[in-house]
Structure formats: structure tokens, C-alpha cells
């Protein structure tokens, strides 16, 4: 009887909070929203998040404040949102790492496919293979030869296991069949600082972090991972063109809410995301950084859910075959 009463108590409490969330969905948002970015400030995910958050804030009539919760390849920030109240006031902007970390981490604090609701896709960003400015090799072919000959001293920066830079770095090492020493950071913002300072040698990172540095000549670029050359980096060959067959990867980004967030709130955020992605300022900044906003059809809960599911399925066998896990 006691157990039954306790269970009823819990169920009643859950029902009351569900009613409260549903009621508040009609007046949402009434206060500041926190957008968690699971990497350090100043990096590419942060850049995308701040641009989109600023524009969405205008439509929502409430500020979206970006909070950087870096560490463990993006899984700390995702975990933080997974355990937040499902009231629409804590949301997550994450990238492809949401899918790869579901397999890379065998002991994740959250169950990726059951811990979130979906708002929509944001953008798909190419990666670049870059190095410190004074790194010797002149082109990708030279880089591969140099790295193979100096594998004990070349260092590769990344944002931890599960990060896009980690994934792209692993693809590079696997393509040239040469393991290298990796140096993890809480995001590629701080990793870029060390690349500029010459403390690390190479990095694979989104164009949203590297384009301005490449154009300014402060780092060296060997390749872009898009299927075709980019307008903003016309002189940089694709990795395939430069000699790495099949080396193509796009870093898709999405916005999530904690599981249980009312559908009306996810829809409201999705509408606001769609408006932000059509904001000429957002589109122009994305173009300058070598990327483009997702389409209206992709900036929807259903499209992001389908993308996450298919990407988990795509990367799972690849990671299992590599047999390298974070834990
Ligand atoms: N570019 C990083 C990554 O490797 C993340 C970041 O700092 O935004 O996933």
C-alpha cells in the first residue's frame, strides 16, 4: 500500500509538472533562454550558436544566452542539457559529435536517442586540414610524407574524443595509416590559439573557425573536406583532389531540448530557427565562413531526429571496427 501511495505520489507530481509545462508552452518564452554550447567560447560551434541565438532572440522576444560547457568531446554539455528541466529554457546546440559520441562513449551519462527532443538542423560545415603557419610541408602530398617520416613528433590538436576535430583527425590518421599524438582541448577555439602560437602542429577543424585565419595567412591550409572547392577558399583543394580518396565529411549542427519538452515549445523554437536561418545577416556571415544555413525543411524536429538516427547508424560500425573508445 505504501509503495502504491508513493508511486501515485510520483505519478501525480509528474502529471502536475507536465500540466505546468504544457500551460507555459502557450506563453513561452517568458524569460531568458540558455543555449548550451558543449565546447569552449571562441570556437566554431560557439560562433554558429551565437549568430543563430542572436537572430532567434529577436523573433522570440526574449534573449538567448549562450553558455559554454566544454569538456569530454562535447558530452559534458550535452549531459547538462539532458538533465535540465524540460521547459524550453535550456537548449543545446551540438554537432555531428552528438551521433559519434553515442558509440565512442560506452558509459555516457545520458541515452542519446532517449534523452532529447528535437528543434531542427542549423548548418552543415566543411572541415579544413590546417597547420601552424611555419609548418614545413607545402601541400597535402608533402604533409602526408612529412607526417609519416616524423610521426613521433607531429602533434594534432582536437576538442576531445567525440568532437568533430577528433573524428576528422582520426579519419586523416586512418587514411594515411599513421597514428599521431593528439592534444585535446575543451574546444578548437583554445586549440586555434595554440596553433597560432606554434604549440601544436596540425588540426582538422570547421571552416567556421579557420576561414579567417587561412585568408589572413596566419595558419597554413592543405585541404577542405567538402565535395567541391569553397568560394571563400578557392585556392585550397578538396582533400579528394589533393590525394585522399573518399575524404569527405560535413559537420552538421542541430538544436535539441531535454526529453519531455512540450512539442509546442519545440515547434516554436523550430519556427524561430527557420526565421533566423533566413536572416540576411546570418546567411551573409555563414557564407563568409564557408557554410550555408540549413533549408526550412531541414530546420524541423522531424528532420533533425531522422538525421541523428541515421548518423548514429552510419558511424556505429565505423567506430566499432576501429575499436577505439573514449572509456
Ligand atoms: N570544432 C570543435 C570540434 O572539434 C568544437 C568547437 O570548439 O566548436 O568539434
Short mmCIF file of C-alpha atoms and ligand atoms in Angstrom, two decimals:
data_model
loop_
_atom_site.label_atom_id
_atom_site.label_comp_id
_atom_site.label_asym_id
_atom_site.label_seq_id
_atom_site.Cartn_x
_atom_site.Cartn_y
_atom_site.Cartn_z
CA UNK A 1 0.00 0.00 0.00
CA UNK A 2 2.81 2.35 0.99
CA UNK A 3 4.55 1.57 -2.30
CA UNK A 4 1.33 2.19 -4.24
CA UNK A 5 0.82 5.53 -2.46
CA UNK A 6 4.42 6.52 -3.16
CA UNK A 7 4.02 5.55 -6.83
CA UNK A 8 0.78 7.50 -7.08
CA UNK A 9 2.53 10.44 -5.44
CA UNK A 10 5.30 10.36 -8.04
CA UNK A 11 2.83 9.95 -10.90
CA UNK A 12 0.71 12.85 -9.61
CA UNK A 13 3.79 15.04 -9.28
CA UNK A 14 4.88 14.15 -12.82
CA UNK A 15 1.37 14.88 -14.12
CA UNK A 16 1.29 18.26 -12.35
CA UNK A 17 4.66 19.27 -13.75
CA UNK A 18 3.60 18.10 -17.22
CA UNK A 19 0.47 20.25 -16.94
CA UNK A 20 2.59 23.17 -15.79
CA UNK A 21 4.95 22.77 -18.75
CA UNK A 22 2.05 22.42 -21.18
CA UNK A 23 0.35 25.53 -19.79
CA UNK A 24 3.55 27.51 -20.02
CA UNK A 25 4.04 26.35 -23.64
CA UNK A 26 1.23 28.73 -24.63
CA UNK A 27 3.01 31.78 -23.22
CA UNK A 28 6.55 30.61 -24.00
CA UNK A 29 9.07 32.20 -23.81
CA UNK A 30 8.62 34.41 -20.78
CA UNK A 31 12.25 34.74 -19.73
CA UNK A 32 15.84 34.32 -20.88
CA UNK A 33 16.72 31.02 -22.58
CA UNK A 34 20.11 29.38 -22.08
CA UNK A 35 21.68 27.79 -25.16
CA UNK A 36 24.39 25.36 -24.07
CA UNK A 37 27.33 25.00 -26.44
CA UNK A 38 29.31 21.90 -25.48
CA UNK A 39 32.67 23.46 -26.43
CA UNK A 40 34.76 26.44 -25.36
CA UNK A 41 33.93 30.02 -26.31
CA UNK A 42 35.51 31.43 -29.46
CA UNK A 43 35.40 28.16 -31.42
CA UNK A 44 33.32 27.20 -34.45
CA UNK A 45 30.31 25.70 -32.66
CA UNK A 46 30.22 28.77 -30.44
CA UNK A 47 30.36 31.05 -33.50
CA UNK A 48 27.40 29.29 -35.15
CA UNK A 49 25.43 29.28 -31.88
CA UNK A 50 25.95 32.99 -31.17
CA UNK A 51 24.90 34.02 -34.68
CA UNK A 52 21.74 31.91 -34.58
CA UNK A 53 20.92 32.72 -30.94
CA UNK A 54 21.11 36.46 -31.59
CA UNK A 55 18.72 36.21 -34.50
CA UNK A 56 16.31 33.80 -32.77
CA UNK A 57 16.20 36.14 -29.75
CA UNK A 58 14.72 38.87 -31.95
CA UNK A 59 11.88 36.63 -33.10
CA UNK A 60 11.23 35.11 -29.67
CA UNK A 61 11.24 38.48 -27.91
CA UNK A 62 13.48 37.03 -25.22
CA UNK A 63 17.24 36.80 -25.03
CA UNK A 64 19.03 33.54 -25.74
CA UNK A 65 22.23 33.50 -23.70
CA UNK A 66 25.00 31.15 -24.86
CA UNK A 67 26.69 29.16 -22.12
CA UNK A 68 29.85 27.22 -22.94
CA UNK A 69 30.06 23.87 -21.15
CA UNK A 70 33.15 22.32 -22.73
CA UNK A 71 34.88 19.04 -21.93
CA UNK A 72 34.85 15.33 -22.80
CA UNK A 73 34.35 15.98 -26.53
CA UNK A 74 31.01 17.72 -26.08
CA UNK A 75 29.43 15.08 -23.85
CA UNK A 76 29.54 17.20 -20.67
CA UNK A 77 27.45 19.97 -22.23
CA UNK A 78 25.02 17.50 -23.80
CA UNK A 79 24.68 15.74 -20.43
CA UNK A 80 23.98 19.03 -18.74
CA UNK A 81 21.03 19.69 -21.08
CA UNK A 82 19.79 16.08 -20.86
CA UNK A 83 19.35 16.52 -17.12
CA UNK A 84 17.81 20.03 -17.27
CA UNK A 85 14.13 20.82 -16.78
CA UNK A 86 12.16 20.15 -19.98
CA UNK A 87 10.65 23.63 -20.00
CA UNK A 88 12.29 25.16 -23.09
CA UNK A 89 14.61 27.40 -21.09
CA UNK A 90 17.71 25.21 -21.51
CA UNK A 91 18.51 24.14 -25.05
CA UNK A 92 21.55 22.59 -26.73
CA UNK A 93 23.35 23.42 -29.96
CA UNK A 94 25.58 20.49 -30.86
CA UNK A 95 27.08 18.98 -34.00
CA UNK A 96 27.87 15.56 -35.52
CA UNK A 97 29.55 14.65 -32.20
CA UNK A 98 26.07 14.03 -30.79
CA UNK A 99 25.95 10.96 -33.08
CA UNK A 100 29.55 9.73 -32.87
CA UNK A 101 29.78 10.03 -29.07
CA UNK A 102 26.78 7.69 -28.75
CA UNK A 103 29.15 4.89 -29.80
CA UNK A 104 32.54 6.32 -28.80
CA UNK A 105 31.42 6.50 -25.16
CA UNK A 106 30.22 3.20 -23.77
CA UNK A 107 29.36 4.83 -20.45
CA UNK A 108 27.56 8.03 -21.35
CA UNK A 109 25.61 9.88 -18.62
CA UNK A 110 22.61 10.05 -20.98
CA UNK A 111 20.97 7.80 -23.55
CA UNK A 112 21.41 9.85 -26.75
CA UNK A 113 18.26 8.73 -28.57
CA UNK A 114 16.03 8.93 -25.49
CA UNK A 115 17.30 11.98 -23.65
CA UNK A 116 16.36 14.77 -26.06
CA UNK A 117 13.63 16.36 -28.15
CA UNK A 118 14.42 17.98 -31.47
CA UNK A 119 14.21 21.54 -32.81
CA UNK A 120 15.99 21.36 -36.16
CA UNK A 121 19.16 21.29 -38.22
CA UNK A 122 21.15 24.52 -38.40
CA UNK A 123 24.02 24.19 -40.87
CA UNK A 124 26.45 21.71 -42.39
CA UNK A 125 30.04 22.96 -42.14
CA UNK A 126 33.05 21.62 -44.08
CA UNK A 127 36.31 20.86 -42.29
CA UNK A 128 39.79 22.03 -43.25
CA UNK A 129 43.13 20.33 -42.65
CA UNK A 130 45.37 23.08 -41.33
CA UNK A 131 48.76 23.58 -39.69
CA UNK A 132 50.76 26.21 -37.88
CA UNK A 133 51.99 28.89 -40.26
CA UNK A 134 55.63 27.77 -40.34
CA UNK A 135 54.94 24.05 -40.67
CA UNK A 136 57.27 22.76 -43.40
CA UNK A 137 55.08 20.81 -45.87
CA UNK A 138 53.78 22.93 -48.75
CA UNK A 139 50.83 20.79 -49.83
CA UNK A 140 48.78 17.78 -48.77
CA UNK A 141 51.07 15.30 -50.50
CA UNK A 142 54.05 16.85 -48.71
CA UNK A 143 52.10 16.83 -45.43
CA UNK A 144 51.43 13.10 -45.70
CA UNK A 145 55.10 12.35 -46.45
CA UNK A 146 56.32 14.63 -43.66
CA UNK A 147 53.90 13.26 -41.08
CA UNK A 148 54.80 9.66 -41.91
CA UNK A 149 58.51 10.43 -41.59
CA UNK A 150 58.06 12.38 -38.35
CA UNK A 151 55.20 10.53 -36.70
CA UNK A 152 56.77 10.62 -33.23
CA UNK A 153 57.00 14.38 -33.09
CA UNK A 154 53.95 15.68 -35.02
CA UNK A 155 51.08 16.76 -32.75
CA UNK A 156 47.39 17.01 -33.70
CA UNK A 157 45.03 19.31 -31.79
CA UNK A 158 41.41 18.35 -31.20
CA UNK A 159 38.46 19.14 -28.96
CA UNK A 160 38.40 15.75 -27.22
CA UNK A 161 37.01 12.35 -28.13
CA UNK A 162 33.64 12.83 -29.80
CA UNK A 163 34.49 16.22 -31.26
CA UNK A 164 34.38 16.89 -35.00
CA UNK A 165 38.10 17.67 -34.95
CA UNK A 166 38.71 14.30 -33.32
CA UNK A 167 36.64 12.50 -35.92
CA UNK A 168 38.33 14.28 -38.84
CA UNK A 169 41.79 13.79 -37.26
CA UNK A 170 41.09 10.05 -36.86
CA UNK A 171 39.94 9.88 -40.49
CA UNK A 172 43.22 11.54 -41.54
CA UNK A 173 45.40 9.19 -39.47
CA UNK A 174 43.46 6.21 -40.74
CA UNK A 175 43.69 7.40 -44.37
CA UNK A 176 47.47 7.68 -44.14
CA UNK A 177 47.74 4.70 -41.75
CA UNK A 178 49.85 6.66 -39.30
CA UNK A 179 48.86 7.18 -35.65
CA UNK A 180 49.93 10.55 -34.22
CA UNK A 181 50.00 12.22 -30.81
CA UNK A 182 46.74 14.08 -30.16
CA UNK A 183 46.38 17.06 -27.86
CA UNK A 184 42.83 17.53 -26.52
CA UNK A 185 41.30 20.92 -25.68
CA UNK A 186 37.85 21.96 -24.44
CA UNK A 187 37.15 23.29 -27.90
CA UNK A 188 39.04 24.28 -31.02
CA UNK A 189 38.84 27.96 -30.01
CA UNK A 190 41.67 27.42 -27.49
CA UNK A 191 43.27 24.86 -29.84
CA UNK A 192 43.46 27.57 -32.51
CA UNK A 193 45.24 29.86 -30.03
CA UNK A 194 47.91 27.19 -29.58
CA UNK A 195 48.13 26.54 -33.33
CA UNK A 196 48.68 30.26 -33.88
CA UNK A 197 51.29 30.23 -31.11
CA UNK A 198 53.04 27.21 -32.66
CA UNK A 199 52.47 24.93 -29.63
CA UNK A 200 50.74 22.28 -31.79
CA UNK A 201 51.40 21.34 -35.40
CA UNK A 202 48.19 20.40 -37.20
CA UNK A 203 44.44 20.36 -36.74
CA UNK A 204 41.32 19.43 -38.65
CA UNK A 205 38.62 21.98 -37.93
CA UNK A 206 35.47 23.59 -39.22
CA UNK A 207 35.72 26.45 -41.74
CA UNK A 208 33.71 28.48 -39.22
CA UNK A 209 36.93 28.63 -37.19
CA UNK A 210 39.62 28.51 -39.85
CA UNK A 211 38.47 30.59 -42.85
CA UNK A 212 39.53 33.99 -41.49
CA UNK A 213 42.88 32.65 -40.30
CA UNK A 214 43.56 30.96 -43.65
CA UNK A 215 42.61 34.13 -45.55
CA UNK A 216 44.79 36.20 -43.23
CA UNK A 217 47.75 33.85 -43.73
CA UNK A 218 48.10 33.16 -40.01
CA UNK A 219 47.76 29.39 -40.50
CA UNK A 220 48.51 27.06 -43.40
CA UNK A 221 45.69 25.14 -45.13
CA UNK A 222 46.14 21.87 -47.01
CA UNK A 223 42.60 20.81 -47.91
CA UNK A 224 38.87 21.26 -47.42
CA UNK A 225 36.69 18.22 -46.78
CA UNK A 226 33.75 19.37 -48.96
CA UNK A 227 32.91 17.66 -52.27
CA UNK A 228 33.88 20.84 -54.19
CA UNK A 229 36.17 23.81 -53.50
CA UNK A 230 34.67 26.63 -51.45
CA UNK A 231 34.07 30.14 -52.83
CA UNK A 232 35.77 31.70 -49.82
CA UNK A 233 38.83 29.41 -50.05
CA UNK A 234 39.19 29.00 -53.82
CA UNK A 235 42.93 28.20 -53.67
CA UNK A 236 42.52 25.32 -51.24
CA UNK A 237 41.97 21.94 -52.94
CA UNK A 238 39.47 19.40 -51.70
CA UNK A 239 41.07 16.51 -49.82
CA UNK A 240 39.96 14.16 -52.61
CA UNK A 241 41.58 16.37 -55.29
CA UNK A 242 44.74 16.59 -53.21
CA UNK A 243 45.13 12.83 -52.94
CA UNK A 244 42.92 11.42 -50.14
CA UNK A 245 40.22 9.36 -51.90
CA UNK A 246 36.82 9.43 -50.17
CA UNK A 247 37.96 12.00 -47.60
CA UNK A 248 34.74 14.00 -47.38
CA UNK A 249 32.95 15.00 -44.21
CA UNK A 250 30.37 17.63 -43.29
CA UNK A 251 29.76 18.75 -39.73
CA UNK A 252 26.01 19.09 -39.32
CA UNK A 253 24.67 21.04 -36.37
CA UNK A 254 21.32 20.77 -34.61
CA UNK A 255 19.35 22.26 -31.73
CA UNK A 256 17.89 19.97 -29.05
CA UNK A 257 15.80 20.31 -25.89
CA UNK A 258 15.62 17.90 -22.92
CA UNK A 259 13.28 14.90 -23.25
CA UNK A 260 9.75 15.84 -22.19
CA UNK A 261 9.86 19.40 -23.52
CA UNK A 262 6.35 20.05 -24.89
CA UNK A 263 6.01 19.70 -28.67
CA UNK A 264 4.55 23.25 -28.87
CA UNK A 265 7.79 24.64 -27.45
CA UNK A 266 9.97 22.65 -29.87
CA UNK A 267 7.77 23.84 -32.73
CA UNK A 268 8.02 27.44 -31.53
CA UNK A 269 11.82 27.18 -31.37
CA UNK A 270 11.88 25.50 -34.77
CA UNK A 271 9.85 28.34 -36.35
CA UNK A 272 12.22 30.82 -34.79
CA UNK A 273 15.23 28.85 -36.09
CA UNK A 274 13.74 28.86 -39.60
CA UNK A 275 13.35 32.65 -39.41
CA UNK A 276 16.93 33.06 -38.13
CA UNK A 277 18.29 30.93 -40.97
CA UNK A 278 16.64 33.31 -43.44
CA UNK A 279 18.06 36.37 -41.68
CA UNK A 280 20.29 38.05 -44.32
CA UNK A 281 22.88 38.81 -41.65
CA UNK A 282 23.10 35.15 -40.60
CA UNK A 283 23.25 33.97 -44.22
CA UNK A 284 25.97 36.51 -45.05
CA UNK A 285 28.11 35.59 -42.02
CA UNK A 286 27.69 31.88 -42.77
CA UNK A 287 28.77 32.49 -46.38
CA UNK A 288 31.86 34.40 -45.21
CA UNK A 289 32.74 31.41 -43.04
CA UNK A 290 32.38 28.86 -45.82
CA UNK A 291 28.98 27.46 -44.94
CA UNK A 292 25.24 27.95 -45.56
CA UNK A 293 22.06 27.82 -43.46
CA UNK A 294 20.02 24.59 -43.48
CA UNK A 295 16.83 24.65 -45.54
CA UNK A 296 13.45 25.32 -43.94
CA UNK A 297 12.56 21.64 -44.40
CA UNK A 298 15.70 20.62 -42.51
CA UNK A 299 15.23 23.11 -39.69
CA UNK A 300 12.45 20.94 -38.25
CA UNK A 301 12.22 18.47 -35.35
CA UNK A 302 11.49 15.55 -37.71
CA UNK A 303 14.50 16.27 -39.95
CA UNK A 304 16.91 16.51 -37.01
CA UNK A 305 15.54 13.31 -35.43
CA UNK A 306 15.97 11.44 -38.72
CA UNK A 307 19.49 12.86 -39.16
CA UNK A 308 20.60 11.88 -35.66
CA UNK A 309 19.22 8.36 -36.05
CA UNK A 310 20.82 7.82 -39.44
CA UNK A 311 24.16 9.29 -38.34
CA UNK A 312 24.33 7.08 -35.24
CA UNK A 313 23.69 4.09 -37.52
CA UNK A 314 26.30 5.34 -40.02
CA UNK A 315 29.16 5.88 -37.55
CA UNK A 316 28.50 2.95 -35.18
CA UNK A 317 30.06 0.24 -37.40
CA UNK A 318 32.95 2.54 -38.36
CA UNK A 319 33.81 3.23 -34.71
CA UNK A 320 33.29 -0.40 -33.68
CA UNK A 321 35.59 -1.55 -36.48
CA UNK A 322 38.25 0.91 -35.31
CA UNK A 323 37.74 -0.46 -31.78
CA UNK A 324 38.80 2.80 -30.17
CA UNK A 325 36.56 4.07 -27.42
CA UNK A 326 36.69 7.01 -25.07
CA UNK A 327 36.15 4.86 -21.97
N1 LIG B 1 35.46 22.35 -33.63
C1 LIG B 1 35.27 21.67 -32.41
C2 LIG B 1 35.14 20.22 -32.67
O1 LIG B 1 36.13 19.68 -32.92
C3 LIG B 1 34.29 22.14 -31.46
C4 LIG B 1 34.37 23.58 -31.11
O2 LIG B 1 35.27 24.04 -30.43
O3 LIG B 1 33.46 24.23 -31.52
O4 LIG B 1 34.13 19.60 -32.56
#
